[in-house]
Each structure stands twice: as C-alpha cells, then as structure tokens.
Short mmCIF file of C-alpha atoms and ligand atoms in Angstrom, two decimals:
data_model
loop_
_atom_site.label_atom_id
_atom_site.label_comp_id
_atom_site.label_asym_id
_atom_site.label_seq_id
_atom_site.Cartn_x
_atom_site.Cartn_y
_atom_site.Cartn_z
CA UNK A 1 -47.40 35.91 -23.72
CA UNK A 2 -49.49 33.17 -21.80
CA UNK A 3 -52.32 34.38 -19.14
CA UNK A 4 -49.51 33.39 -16.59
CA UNK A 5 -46.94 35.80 -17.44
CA UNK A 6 -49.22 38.53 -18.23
CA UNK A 7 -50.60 38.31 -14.50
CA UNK A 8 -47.55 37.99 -12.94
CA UNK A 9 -45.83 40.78 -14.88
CA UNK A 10 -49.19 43.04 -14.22
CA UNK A 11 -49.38 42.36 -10.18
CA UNK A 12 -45.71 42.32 -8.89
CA UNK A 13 -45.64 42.26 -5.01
CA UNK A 14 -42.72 43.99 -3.13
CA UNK A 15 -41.34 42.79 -0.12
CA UNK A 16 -38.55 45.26 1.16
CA UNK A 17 -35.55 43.65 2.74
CA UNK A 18 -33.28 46.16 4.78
CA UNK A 19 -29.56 44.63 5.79
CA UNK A 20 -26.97 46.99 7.50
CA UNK A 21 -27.49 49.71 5.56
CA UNK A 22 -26.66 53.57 5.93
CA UNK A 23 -30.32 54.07 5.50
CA UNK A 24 -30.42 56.30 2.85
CA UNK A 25 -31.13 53.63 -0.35
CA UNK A 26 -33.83 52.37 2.60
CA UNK A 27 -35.45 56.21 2.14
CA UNK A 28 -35.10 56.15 -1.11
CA UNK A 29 -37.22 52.60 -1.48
CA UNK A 30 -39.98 54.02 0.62
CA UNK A 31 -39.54 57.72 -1.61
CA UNK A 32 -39.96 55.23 -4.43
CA UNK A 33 -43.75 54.00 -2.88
CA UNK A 34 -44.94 57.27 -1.89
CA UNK A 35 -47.91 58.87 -4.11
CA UNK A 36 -45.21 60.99 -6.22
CA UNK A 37 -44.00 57.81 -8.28
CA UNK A 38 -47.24 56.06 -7.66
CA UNK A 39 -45.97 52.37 -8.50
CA UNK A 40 -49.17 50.79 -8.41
CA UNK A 41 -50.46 52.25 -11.82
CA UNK A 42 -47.95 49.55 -12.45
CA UNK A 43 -49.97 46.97 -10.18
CA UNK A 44 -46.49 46.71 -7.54
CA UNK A 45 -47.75 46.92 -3.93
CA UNK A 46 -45.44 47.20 -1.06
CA UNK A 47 -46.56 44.19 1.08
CA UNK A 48 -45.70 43.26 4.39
CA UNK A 49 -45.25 39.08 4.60
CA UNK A 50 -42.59 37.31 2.40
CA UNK A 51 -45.34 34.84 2.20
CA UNK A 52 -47.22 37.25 -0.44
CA UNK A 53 -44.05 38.81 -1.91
CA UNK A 54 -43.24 38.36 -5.69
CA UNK A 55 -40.12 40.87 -5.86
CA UNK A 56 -37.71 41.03 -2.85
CA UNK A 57 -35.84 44.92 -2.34
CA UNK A 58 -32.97 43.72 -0.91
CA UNK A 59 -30.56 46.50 -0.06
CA UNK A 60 -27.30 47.32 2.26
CA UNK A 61 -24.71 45.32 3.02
CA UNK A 62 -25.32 42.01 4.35
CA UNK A 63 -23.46 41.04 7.43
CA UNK A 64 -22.95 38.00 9.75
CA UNK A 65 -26.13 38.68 11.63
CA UNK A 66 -28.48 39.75 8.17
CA UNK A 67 -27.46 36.55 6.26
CA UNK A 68 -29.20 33.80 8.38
CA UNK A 69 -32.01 36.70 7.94
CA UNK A 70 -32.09 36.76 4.47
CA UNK A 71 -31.94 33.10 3.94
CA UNK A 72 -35.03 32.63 5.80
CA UNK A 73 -36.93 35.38 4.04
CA UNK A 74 -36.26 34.38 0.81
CA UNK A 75 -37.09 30.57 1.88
CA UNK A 76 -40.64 31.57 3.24
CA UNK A 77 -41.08 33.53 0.23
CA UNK A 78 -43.18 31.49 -2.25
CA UNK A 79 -41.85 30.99 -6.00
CA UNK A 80 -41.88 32.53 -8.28
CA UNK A 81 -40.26 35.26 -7.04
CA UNK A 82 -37.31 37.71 -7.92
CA UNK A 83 -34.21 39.56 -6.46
CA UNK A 84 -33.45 42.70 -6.55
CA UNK A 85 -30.26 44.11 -5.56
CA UNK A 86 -30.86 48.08 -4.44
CA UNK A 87 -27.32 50.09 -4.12
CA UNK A 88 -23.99 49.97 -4.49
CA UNK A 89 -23.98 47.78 -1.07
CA UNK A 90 -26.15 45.49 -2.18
CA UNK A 91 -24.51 45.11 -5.54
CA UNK A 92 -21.32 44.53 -4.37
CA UNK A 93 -20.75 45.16 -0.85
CA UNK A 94 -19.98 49.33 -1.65
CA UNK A 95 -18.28 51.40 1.24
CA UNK A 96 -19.03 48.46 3.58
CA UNK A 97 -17.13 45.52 1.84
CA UNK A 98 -13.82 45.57 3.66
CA UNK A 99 -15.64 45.53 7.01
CA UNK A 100 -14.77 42.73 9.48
CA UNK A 101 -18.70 41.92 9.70
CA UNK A 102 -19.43 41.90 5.66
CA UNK A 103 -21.16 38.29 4.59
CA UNK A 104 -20.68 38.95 1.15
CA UNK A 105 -23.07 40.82 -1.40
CA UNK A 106 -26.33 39.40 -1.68
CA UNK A 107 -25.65 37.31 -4.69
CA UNK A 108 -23.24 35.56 -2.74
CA UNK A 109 -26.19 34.47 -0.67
CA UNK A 110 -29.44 34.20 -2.48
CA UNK A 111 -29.54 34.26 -6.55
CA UNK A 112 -30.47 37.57 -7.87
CA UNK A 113 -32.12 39.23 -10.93
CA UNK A 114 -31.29 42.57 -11.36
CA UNK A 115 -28.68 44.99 -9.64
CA UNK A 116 -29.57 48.68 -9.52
CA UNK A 117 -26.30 50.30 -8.90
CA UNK A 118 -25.98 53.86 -7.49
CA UNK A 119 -25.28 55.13 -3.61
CA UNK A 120 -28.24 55.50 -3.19
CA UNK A 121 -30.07 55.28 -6.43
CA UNK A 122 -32.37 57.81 -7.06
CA UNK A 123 -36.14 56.68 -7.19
CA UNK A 124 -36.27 57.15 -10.95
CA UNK A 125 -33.06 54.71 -11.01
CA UNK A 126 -35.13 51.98 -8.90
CA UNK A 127 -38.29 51.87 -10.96
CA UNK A 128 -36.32 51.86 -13.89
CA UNK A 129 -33.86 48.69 -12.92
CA UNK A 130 -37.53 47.05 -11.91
CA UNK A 131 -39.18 47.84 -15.61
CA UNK A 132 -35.91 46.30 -16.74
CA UNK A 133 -36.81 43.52 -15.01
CA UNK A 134 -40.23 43.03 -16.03
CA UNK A 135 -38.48 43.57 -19.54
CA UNK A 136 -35.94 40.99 -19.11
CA UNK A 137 -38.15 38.80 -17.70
CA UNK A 138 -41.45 38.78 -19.35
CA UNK A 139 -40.22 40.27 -22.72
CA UNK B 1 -82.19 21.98 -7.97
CA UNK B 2 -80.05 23.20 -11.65
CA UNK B 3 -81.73 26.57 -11.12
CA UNK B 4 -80.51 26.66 -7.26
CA UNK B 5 -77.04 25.48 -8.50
CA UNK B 6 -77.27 28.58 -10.65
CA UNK B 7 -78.06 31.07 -8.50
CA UNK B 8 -74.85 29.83 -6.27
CA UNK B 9 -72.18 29.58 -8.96
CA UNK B 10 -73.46 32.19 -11.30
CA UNK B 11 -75.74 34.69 -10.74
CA UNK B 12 -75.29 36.12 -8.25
CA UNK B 13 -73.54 33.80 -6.63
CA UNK B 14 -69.99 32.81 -6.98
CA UNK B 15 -69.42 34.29 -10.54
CA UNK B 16 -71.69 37.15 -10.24
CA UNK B 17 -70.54 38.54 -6.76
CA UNK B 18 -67.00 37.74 -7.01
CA UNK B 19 -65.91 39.61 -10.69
CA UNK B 20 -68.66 42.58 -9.33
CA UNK B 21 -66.61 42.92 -6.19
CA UNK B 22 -63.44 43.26 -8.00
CA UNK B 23 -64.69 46.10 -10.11
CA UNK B 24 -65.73 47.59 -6.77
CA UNK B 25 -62.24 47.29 -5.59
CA UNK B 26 -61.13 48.58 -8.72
CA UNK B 27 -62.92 51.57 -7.61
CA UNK B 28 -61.98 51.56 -3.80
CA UNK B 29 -58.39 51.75 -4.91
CA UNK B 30 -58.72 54.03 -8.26
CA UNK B 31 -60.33 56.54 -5.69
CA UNK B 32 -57.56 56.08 -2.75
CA UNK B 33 -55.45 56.87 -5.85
CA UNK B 34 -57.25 59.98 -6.83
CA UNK B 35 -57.40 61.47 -2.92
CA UNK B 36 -53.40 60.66 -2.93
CA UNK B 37 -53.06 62.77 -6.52
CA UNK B 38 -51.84 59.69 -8.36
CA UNK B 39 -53.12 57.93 -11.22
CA UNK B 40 -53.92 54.04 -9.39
CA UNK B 41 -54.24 50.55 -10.67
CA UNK B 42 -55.77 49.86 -14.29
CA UNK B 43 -59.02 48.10 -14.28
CA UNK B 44 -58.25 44.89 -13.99
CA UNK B 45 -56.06 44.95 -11.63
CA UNK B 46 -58.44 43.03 -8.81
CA UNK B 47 -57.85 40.36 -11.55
CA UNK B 48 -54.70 40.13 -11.95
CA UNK B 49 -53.81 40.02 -8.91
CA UNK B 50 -56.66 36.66 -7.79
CA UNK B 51 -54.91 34.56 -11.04
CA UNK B 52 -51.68 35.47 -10.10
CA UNK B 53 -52.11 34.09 -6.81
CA UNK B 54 -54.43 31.32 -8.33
CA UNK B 55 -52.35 30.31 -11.31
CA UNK B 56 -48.98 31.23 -10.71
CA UNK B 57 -48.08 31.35 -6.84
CA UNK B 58 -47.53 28.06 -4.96
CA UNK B 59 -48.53 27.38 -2.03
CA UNK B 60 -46.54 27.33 1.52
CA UNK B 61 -48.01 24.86 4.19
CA UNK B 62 -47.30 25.62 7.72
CA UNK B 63 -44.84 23.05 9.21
CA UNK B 64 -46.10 23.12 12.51
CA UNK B 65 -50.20 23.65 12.58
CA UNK B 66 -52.68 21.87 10.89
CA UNK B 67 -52.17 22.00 7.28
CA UNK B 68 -55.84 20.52 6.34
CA UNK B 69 -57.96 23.57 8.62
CA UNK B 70 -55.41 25.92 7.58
CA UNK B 71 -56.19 24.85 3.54
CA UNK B 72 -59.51 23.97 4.21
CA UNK B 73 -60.96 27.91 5.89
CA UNK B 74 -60.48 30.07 2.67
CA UNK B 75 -62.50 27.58 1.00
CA UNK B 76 -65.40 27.95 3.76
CA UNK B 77 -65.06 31.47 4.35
CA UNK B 78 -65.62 32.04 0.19
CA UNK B 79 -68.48 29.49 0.38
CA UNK B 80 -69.79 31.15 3.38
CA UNK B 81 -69.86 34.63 1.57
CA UNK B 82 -71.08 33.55 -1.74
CA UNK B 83 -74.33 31.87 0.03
CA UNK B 84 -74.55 35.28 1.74
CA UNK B 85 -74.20 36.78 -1.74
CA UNK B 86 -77.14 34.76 -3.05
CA UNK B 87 -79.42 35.15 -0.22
CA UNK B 88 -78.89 39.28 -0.06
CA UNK B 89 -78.60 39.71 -3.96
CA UNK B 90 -81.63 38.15 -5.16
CA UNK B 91 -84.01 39.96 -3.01
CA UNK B 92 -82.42 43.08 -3.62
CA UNK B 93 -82.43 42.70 -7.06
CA UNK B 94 -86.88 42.18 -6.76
CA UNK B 95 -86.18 38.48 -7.20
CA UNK B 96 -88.54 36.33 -4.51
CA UNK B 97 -86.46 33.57 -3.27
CA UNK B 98 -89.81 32.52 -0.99
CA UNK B 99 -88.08 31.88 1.85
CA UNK B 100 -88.98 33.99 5.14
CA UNK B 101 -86.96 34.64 7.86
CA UNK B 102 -83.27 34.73 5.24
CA UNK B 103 -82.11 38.27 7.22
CA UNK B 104 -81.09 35.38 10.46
CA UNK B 105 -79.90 33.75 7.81
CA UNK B 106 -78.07 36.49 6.32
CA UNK B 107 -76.82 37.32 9.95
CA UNK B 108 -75.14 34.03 10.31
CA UNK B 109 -73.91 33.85 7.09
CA UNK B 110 -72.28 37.26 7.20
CA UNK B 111 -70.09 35.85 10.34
CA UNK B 112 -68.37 32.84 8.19
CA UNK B 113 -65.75 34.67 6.34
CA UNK B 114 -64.16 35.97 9.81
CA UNK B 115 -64.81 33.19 11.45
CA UNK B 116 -63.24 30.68 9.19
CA UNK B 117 -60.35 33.22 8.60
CA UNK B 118 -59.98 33.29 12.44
CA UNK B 119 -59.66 29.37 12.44
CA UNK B 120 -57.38 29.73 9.62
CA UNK B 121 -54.82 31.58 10.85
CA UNK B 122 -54.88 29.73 14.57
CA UNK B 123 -54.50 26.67 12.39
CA UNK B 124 -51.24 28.27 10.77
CA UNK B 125 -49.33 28.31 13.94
CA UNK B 126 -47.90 31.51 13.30
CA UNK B 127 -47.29 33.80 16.82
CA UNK B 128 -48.52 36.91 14.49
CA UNK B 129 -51.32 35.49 12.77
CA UNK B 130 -52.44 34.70 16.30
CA UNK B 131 -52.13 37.82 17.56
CA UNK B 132 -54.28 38.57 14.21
CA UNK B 133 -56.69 36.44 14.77
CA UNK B 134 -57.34 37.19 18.82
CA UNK B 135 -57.50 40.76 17.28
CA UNK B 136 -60.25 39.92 14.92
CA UNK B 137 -62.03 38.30 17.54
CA UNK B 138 -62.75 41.39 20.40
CA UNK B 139 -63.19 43.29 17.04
CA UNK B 140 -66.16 41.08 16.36
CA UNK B 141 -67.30 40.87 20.19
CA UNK B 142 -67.55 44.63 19.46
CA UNK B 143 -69.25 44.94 16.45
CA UNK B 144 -71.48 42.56 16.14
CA UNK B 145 -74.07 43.26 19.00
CA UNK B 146 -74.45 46.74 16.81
CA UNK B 147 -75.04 44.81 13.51
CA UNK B 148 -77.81 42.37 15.34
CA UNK B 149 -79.19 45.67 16.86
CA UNK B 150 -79.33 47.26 13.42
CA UNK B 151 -81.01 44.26 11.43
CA UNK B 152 -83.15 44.15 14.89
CA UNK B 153 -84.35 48.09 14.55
CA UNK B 154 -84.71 47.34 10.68
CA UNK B 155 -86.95 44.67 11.12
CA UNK B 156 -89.13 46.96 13.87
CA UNK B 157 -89.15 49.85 11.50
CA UNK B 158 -90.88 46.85 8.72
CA UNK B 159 -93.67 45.81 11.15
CA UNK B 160 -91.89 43.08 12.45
CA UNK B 161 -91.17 41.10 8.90
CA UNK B 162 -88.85 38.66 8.74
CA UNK B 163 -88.02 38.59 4.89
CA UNK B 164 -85.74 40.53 3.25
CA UNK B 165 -88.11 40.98 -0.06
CA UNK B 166 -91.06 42.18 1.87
CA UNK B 167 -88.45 44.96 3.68
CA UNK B 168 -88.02 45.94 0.51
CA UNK B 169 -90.95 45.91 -0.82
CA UNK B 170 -92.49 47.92 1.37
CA UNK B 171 -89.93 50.62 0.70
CA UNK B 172 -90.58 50.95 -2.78
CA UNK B 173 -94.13 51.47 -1.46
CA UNK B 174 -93.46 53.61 1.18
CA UNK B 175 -90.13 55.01 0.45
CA UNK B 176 -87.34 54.08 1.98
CA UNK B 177 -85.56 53.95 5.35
CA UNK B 178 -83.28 56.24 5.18
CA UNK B 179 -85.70 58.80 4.82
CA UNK B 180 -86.17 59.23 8.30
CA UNK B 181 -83.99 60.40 11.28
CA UNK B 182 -83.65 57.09 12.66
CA UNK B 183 -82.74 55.85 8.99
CA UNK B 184 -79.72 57.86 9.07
CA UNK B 185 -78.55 57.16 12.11
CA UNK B 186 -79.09 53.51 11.29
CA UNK B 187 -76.99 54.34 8.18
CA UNK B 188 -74.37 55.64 9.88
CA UNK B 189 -73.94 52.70 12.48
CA UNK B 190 -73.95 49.99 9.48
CA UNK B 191 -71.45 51.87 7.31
CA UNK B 192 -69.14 51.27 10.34
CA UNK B 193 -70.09 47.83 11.17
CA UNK B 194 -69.35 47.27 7.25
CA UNK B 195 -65.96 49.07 7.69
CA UNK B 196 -65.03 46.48 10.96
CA UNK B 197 -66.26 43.41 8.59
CA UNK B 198 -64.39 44.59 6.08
CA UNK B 199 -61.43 45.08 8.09
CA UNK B 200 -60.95 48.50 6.30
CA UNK B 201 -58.39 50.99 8.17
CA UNK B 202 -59.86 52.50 10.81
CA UNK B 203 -60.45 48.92 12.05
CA UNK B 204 -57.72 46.91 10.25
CA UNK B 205 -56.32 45.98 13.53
CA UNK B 206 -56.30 42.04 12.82
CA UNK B 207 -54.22 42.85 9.38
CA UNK B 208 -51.96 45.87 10.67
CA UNK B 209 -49.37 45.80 8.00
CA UNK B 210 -47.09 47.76 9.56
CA UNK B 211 -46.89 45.74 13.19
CA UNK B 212 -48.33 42.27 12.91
CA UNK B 213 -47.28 42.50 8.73
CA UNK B 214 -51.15 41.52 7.48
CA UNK B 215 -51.31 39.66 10.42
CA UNK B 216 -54.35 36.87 10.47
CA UNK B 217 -53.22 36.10 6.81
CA UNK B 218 -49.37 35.86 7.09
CA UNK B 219 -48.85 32.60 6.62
CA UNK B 220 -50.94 32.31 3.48
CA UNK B 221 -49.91 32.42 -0.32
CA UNK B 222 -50.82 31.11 -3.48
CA UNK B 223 -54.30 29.66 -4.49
CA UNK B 224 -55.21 29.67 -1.03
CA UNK B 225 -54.73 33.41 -0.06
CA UNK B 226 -56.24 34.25 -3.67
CA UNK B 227 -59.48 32.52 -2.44
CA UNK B 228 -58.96 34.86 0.43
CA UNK B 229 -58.52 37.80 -1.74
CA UNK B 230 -61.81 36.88 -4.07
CA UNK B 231 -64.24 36.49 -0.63
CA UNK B 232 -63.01 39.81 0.17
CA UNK B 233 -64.08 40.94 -3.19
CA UNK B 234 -67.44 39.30 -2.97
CA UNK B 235 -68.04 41.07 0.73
CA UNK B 236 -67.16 44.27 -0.81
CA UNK B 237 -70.49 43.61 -3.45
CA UNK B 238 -72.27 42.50 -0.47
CA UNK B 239 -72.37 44.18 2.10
CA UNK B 240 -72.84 47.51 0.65
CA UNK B 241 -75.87 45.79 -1.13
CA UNK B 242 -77.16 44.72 2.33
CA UNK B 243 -77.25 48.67 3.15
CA UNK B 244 -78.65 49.30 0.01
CA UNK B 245 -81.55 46.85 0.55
CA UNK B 246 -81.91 47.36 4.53
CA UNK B 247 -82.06 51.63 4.20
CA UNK B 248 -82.17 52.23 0.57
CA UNK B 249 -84.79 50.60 -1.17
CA UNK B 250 -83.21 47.45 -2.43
CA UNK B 251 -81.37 47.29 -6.11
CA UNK B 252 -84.21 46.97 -8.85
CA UNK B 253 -83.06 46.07 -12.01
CA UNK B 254 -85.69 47.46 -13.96
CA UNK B 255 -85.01 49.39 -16.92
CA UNK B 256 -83.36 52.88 -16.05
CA UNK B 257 -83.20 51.49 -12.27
CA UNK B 258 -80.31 49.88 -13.05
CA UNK B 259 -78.15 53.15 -12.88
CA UNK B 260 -79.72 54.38 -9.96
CA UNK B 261 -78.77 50.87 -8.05
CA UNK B 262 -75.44 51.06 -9.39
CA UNK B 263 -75.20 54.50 -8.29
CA UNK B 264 -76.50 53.47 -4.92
CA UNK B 265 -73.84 50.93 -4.76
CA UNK B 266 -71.15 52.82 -5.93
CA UNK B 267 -72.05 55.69 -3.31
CA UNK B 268 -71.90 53.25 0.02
CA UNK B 269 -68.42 51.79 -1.99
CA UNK B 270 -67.38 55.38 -2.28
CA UNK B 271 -68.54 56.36 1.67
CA UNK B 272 -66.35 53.59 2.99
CA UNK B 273 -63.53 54.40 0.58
CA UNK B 274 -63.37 57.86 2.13
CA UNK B 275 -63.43 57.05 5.52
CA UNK B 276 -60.58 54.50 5.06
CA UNK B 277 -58.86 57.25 3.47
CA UNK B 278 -59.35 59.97 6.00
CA UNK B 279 -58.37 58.21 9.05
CA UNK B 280 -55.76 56.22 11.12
CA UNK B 281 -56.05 52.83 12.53
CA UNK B 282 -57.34 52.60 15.93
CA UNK B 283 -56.08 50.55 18.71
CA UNK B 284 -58.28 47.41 20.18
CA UNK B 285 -59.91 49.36 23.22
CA UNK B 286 -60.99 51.80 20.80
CA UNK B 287 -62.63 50.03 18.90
CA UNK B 288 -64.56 47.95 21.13
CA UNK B 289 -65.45 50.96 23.22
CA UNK B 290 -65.95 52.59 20.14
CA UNK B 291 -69.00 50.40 19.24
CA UNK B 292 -70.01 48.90 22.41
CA UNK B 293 -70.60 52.37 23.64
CA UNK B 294 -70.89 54.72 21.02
CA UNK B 295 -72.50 52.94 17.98
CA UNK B 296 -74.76 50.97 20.36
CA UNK B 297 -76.15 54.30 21.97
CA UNK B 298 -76.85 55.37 18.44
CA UNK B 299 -78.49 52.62 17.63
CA UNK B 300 -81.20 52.41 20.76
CA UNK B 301 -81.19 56.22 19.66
CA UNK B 302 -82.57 55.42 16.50
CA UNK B 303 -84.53 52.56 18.21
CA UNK B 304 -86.55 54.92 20.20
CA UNK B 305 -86.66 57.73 17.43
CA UNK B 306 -88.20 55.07 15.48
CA UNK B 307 -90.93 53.58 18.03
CA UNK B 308 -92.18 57.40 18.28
CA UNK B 309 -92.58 57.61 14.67
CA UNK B 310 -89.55 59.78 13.10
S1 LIG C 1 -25.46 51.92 -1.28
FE1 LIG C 1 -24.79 53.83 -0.37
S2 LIG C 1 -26.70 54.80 0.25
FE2 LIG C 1 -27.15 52.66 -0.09
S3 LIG C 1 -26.97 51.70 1.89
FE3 LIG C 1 -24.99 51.50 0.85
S4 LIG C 1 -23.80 53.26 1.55
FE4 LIG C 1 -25.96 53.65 2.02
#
C-alpha cells in the first residue's frame, strides 16, 4: 500500500449530511462519535466544512428541497472523497419513498460507496459498514 | 549563511518545530482521549493527517476572492511561525544566537500566523470565514496588550535585558521566575494568552465548529489547509517553549536536562490540554473583557508585586 493510501485510510474526515430524516439514524450518527465508540482511535473526526471532509454521512430521505443541498455539498467537497449511505432512507428511500416530496435515494443523486442498511442502524452497524469501506477501498 | 539556512529548515526550524509539535498534539489529543475514557488517536496520527491533506487532498480555490492571498497566507503564516520557532528555540535550548533585542522580535513574529490567517480567510470571500476572521481579530485586540504586558514585566523582572539568552541565563543563575508570586501570576496570564493564540476552546471563537463550522478556515482544503494544520503544530512547540524560557528557566539540553525540559514542556502542553478540556467556549465580550480587564489587572498585579521585590 503506497504512503497515499495508508494516510488517507488512517485520517478519514466525516462530514455528516442530514436530509428529511425522522431523526433517529441522525442520533444514532452523533451516538456513533460520542466517547463510547471513540472513532478517532481510528483517526475519523467529525468535521464541520465539506471543504475538509473525506467521508460524507449522508442519511434520510432526500427530497425536492435536500437535493439542490446535497449537490452543492458534495461539489464543495474536495476529492477524494466517499459516500456513505446511513439507513434504510438513505439506501433506498425506506418509509419515505412513496412520498409526493421524495427526490430519489441518494445514489440517484450523487455516486455512493457503501450503504449501511437498517432503520436506524445501530452504532455498531455504522462503524462496521465504514471499516467495510476502508476494506473495500484500501484493501 | 548554510548554517542560518539550517537553523530555519532544520533544527529547530521548519523540520525540528513542525514533527515536535505534532508529537505534542499527539499528546493534546491522547490526553482529551484519556479525560473522555476512550482510547484516542495512535501516534502518528498528527501525521497522517498533514500528508493526507498534503499528498492526497486537492485543492478548492475560491471563485469569488482572491485566489493568490488566499494561497499565498498559509505559506506566510508557517514561515512566520517557523522564524518564531528559530528565534525562541535556540536560546532556550543555551544556544547564543548574538542577537539582542529578539523578544520584539519574537513579539512580532508571534502575531504572523493570525494575521496572515485573518487575511486568508477575508481573501476567501466566504460570509463565515469572515465572520471568523472579524472574530479573530477583537480576540487579538484583547489579548495581545496582556502578552506585550507580560514580555514587558518579564523583561523588568531581568533588569531591563532585552535578549532572550541573557533572561535565561540569569535564571539558571538565580533560579527562575516562576519562583516568585509575581512569577505565577505571570504564569497564569501567559497560559491564557497561549490558549487565545492557540485558538484552543475556551477561546475558539474564530473556529466555532458548531456555528461558523471552523469558521476562518472554511474555505480551505488540501495542501493549503495542511500548511495550516503543520503552523499550528509548530505554535503548539512554541509557545509553550516561550513559557518555558520566559518563567521556567529555558530548555537546556544538557545531559539529564533533557528530561526535565521535556517534562517542562510536556507540563505547559498538558496545563492547556486541561483547560480546553474543562471548559466551554466563551462568547466575544467575554473574552475581550475577560483579558482587557481581568488578565490585565493581574498582570500590573504582578507588575507591582514585582517592583517591591516578591
Ligand atoms: S432509516 Fe428509519 S430511522 Fe433512519 S431516518 Fe429513515 S425512517 Fe428514520
């Protein structure tokens, strides 16, 4: 693995996208960054700019108003940087994908890496989809 | 002039400062880690993250701003610091650069890494980084007449020299500053004013993640913001040397001095760490009246503490 990977794989960034969402895979992101899971012994730090973001948390269902929203963030988000899809709304549209409002689920909109299925996916579930990820990605 | 271009880019300049730094924030975070009950970044970390940005990141120019100030202040601000680094390290460390009157010197220099971020992030043209930046300036309107009065009372308390080798000199003769009442209140004062300049939490008001989202540095990414990132690391070696060589006797690096400098070090690294830990950020009015007011009586405190001998 080149010096490239290695510090990319070692120092992801999260930037946490929230569409219309119930709220509760939004809790269980931020249960995800609290002390008890402690995800930077991994090197991942919650971040607030898309500017400085290396992973985007993108969960909920993505409506009219979110998917200009989204397009931007993951625009002024510099490259390399990866999708994840958090929930079954953000998957595939869940509970919320027969609603009048729905854009579409996020791959519809932006290209993503990994889905982490699950209404809402327990914390365990998340960090697991993202060391998939790494796994996928950086071998 | 190859031995000057040494001391810049090596030790302990550039090189020196800048890996030192991140092993300090290493430890700033490993113990923010340990006060949380959680385990914390590996070592090497600091690193990781500066080549990521360096190597691997690219870089986002503003569209509307001006893309060559906006490029051009991480590169100043990390010049500015590791000049700083060179003229604070190598007296501290009992090496005579012969030049008297560097702590002005040192004063100026220590403004250039705010300053240029400031000009930075007005270049960027970004509403928050603006915000950010008018932030960082009434936070240094507030801090810095404390830090001149504190490099003022330290000269005073060194019969009026001018040289940051004699100051410490005559501590190791005399013992050192902090020693006296007026030492630790002067102590006390500069571990804030280091906090401020750090822009550490209770005074991260120009970064605020959570309402301006790292405000004066928004708009950067890539090679640029890992400059950013790497001056930070080289203030966090500096300025808690400064203390060390202002109140604490300088940094020898003679035989088993070395562990009691690094201890030294490590114990102003570990102050600050605790106070970010322990406390909430503070709005603007605070924190100007906080050291216009507060730290500025404690300094003419220690002023006159120090003129009648304690
Ligand atoms: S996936 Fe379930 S928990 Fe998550 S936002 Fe959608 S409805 Fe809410």
């Amino acid at each position: 693995m080149g010096i490239k990977s290695l510090c990319l794989k070692k120092s992801l960034w999260l930037f946490h996208f929230g569409g219309a969402s119930c709220n509760n895979c939004d809790i269980e992101i931020l249960a995800c960054l609290t002390p008890r899971f402690d995800v930077e012994r991994f090197g991942m730090l919650l971040i607030g700019s898309p500017r400085h973001a290396d992973v985007i948390l993108v969960n909920g269902s993505i409506n009219k108003r979110d998917e200009q929203r989204l397009l931007e963030v993951y625009e002024a988000a510099a490259k390399p940087c990866f999708v994840v899809a958090i929930g079954a709304c953000g998957c595939t549209g869940g509970i919320f994908a027969e609603g009048h409002t729905f854009a579409g689920p996020v791959d519809r909109i932006i290209p993503v890496d990994a889905y982490i299925p699950g209404c809402p996916p327990k914390p365990e579930a998340i960090l697991a989809g993202v060391v998939k990820l790494v796994k996928a990605k950086f071998g | 002039m190859a031995e000057h271009l040494f001391y810049f880019l090596i030790f302990p300049g550039l090189l020196f400062a800048g890996v030192a730094g991140g092993l300090l924030s290493w430890f700033d975070r490993k113990v923010t880690a340990w006060v949380q009950f959680r385990r914390g970044p590996v070592i090497m970390q600091p690193f990781y993250d500066f080549l990521k940005l360096l190597l691997v990141k690219e870089t986002i120019a503003p569209a509307r701003g001006s893309v060559l100030t906006f490029l051009s202040a991480p590169v100043a601000g990390m010049f500015g610091a590791s000049i700083s680094a060179v003229f604070v390290l190598l007296p501290a460390f009992g090496i005579t650069s012969g030049f008297r009157g560097d702590i002005i010197v040192i004063f100026y220099l220590l403004t250039i890494p705010s300053l240029s971020w400031i000009i930075g992030a007005l270049a960027s043209g970004n509403p928050l980084a603006s915000v950010g930046a008018s932030r960082e300036i009434k936070l240094l309107i507030g801090f810095e007449l404390t830090f001149l009065l504190i490099f003022a009372t330290v000269i005073m308390k060194s019969d009026m020299s001018i040289s940051l080798y004699e100051i410490i000199a005559r501590q190791q003769e005399s013992g050192a500053l902090i020693g006296s009442l007026s030492g630790v209140l002067l102590f006390i004062a500069l571990l804030f004013c280091i906090q401020a300049k750090m822009g550490m939490v209770p005074f991260d008001i120009a970064e605020a993640e959570t309402e301006l989202s790292e405000g004066t540095f928004i708009e950067y990414s890539g090679p640029p913001y890992a400059l950013i990132k790497f001056t930070k690391y080289i203030m966090l070696l500096v300025l808690p040397a400064l203390a060390a060589a202002f109140l604490l006797g300088g940094l020898p690096l003679t035989g088993i001095s070395i562990l009691w400098s690094l201890l030294k070090i490590l114990a102003v690294v570990l102050l600050l760490t605790l106070i970010r830990n322990t406390n909430p950020r503070v709005k603007v009015g605070q924190a100007m009246r906080f050291f216009l007011i507060w730290m500025n009586a404690l300094v003419i405190i220690a002023i006159i503490l120090s003129r009648l001998g304690l």
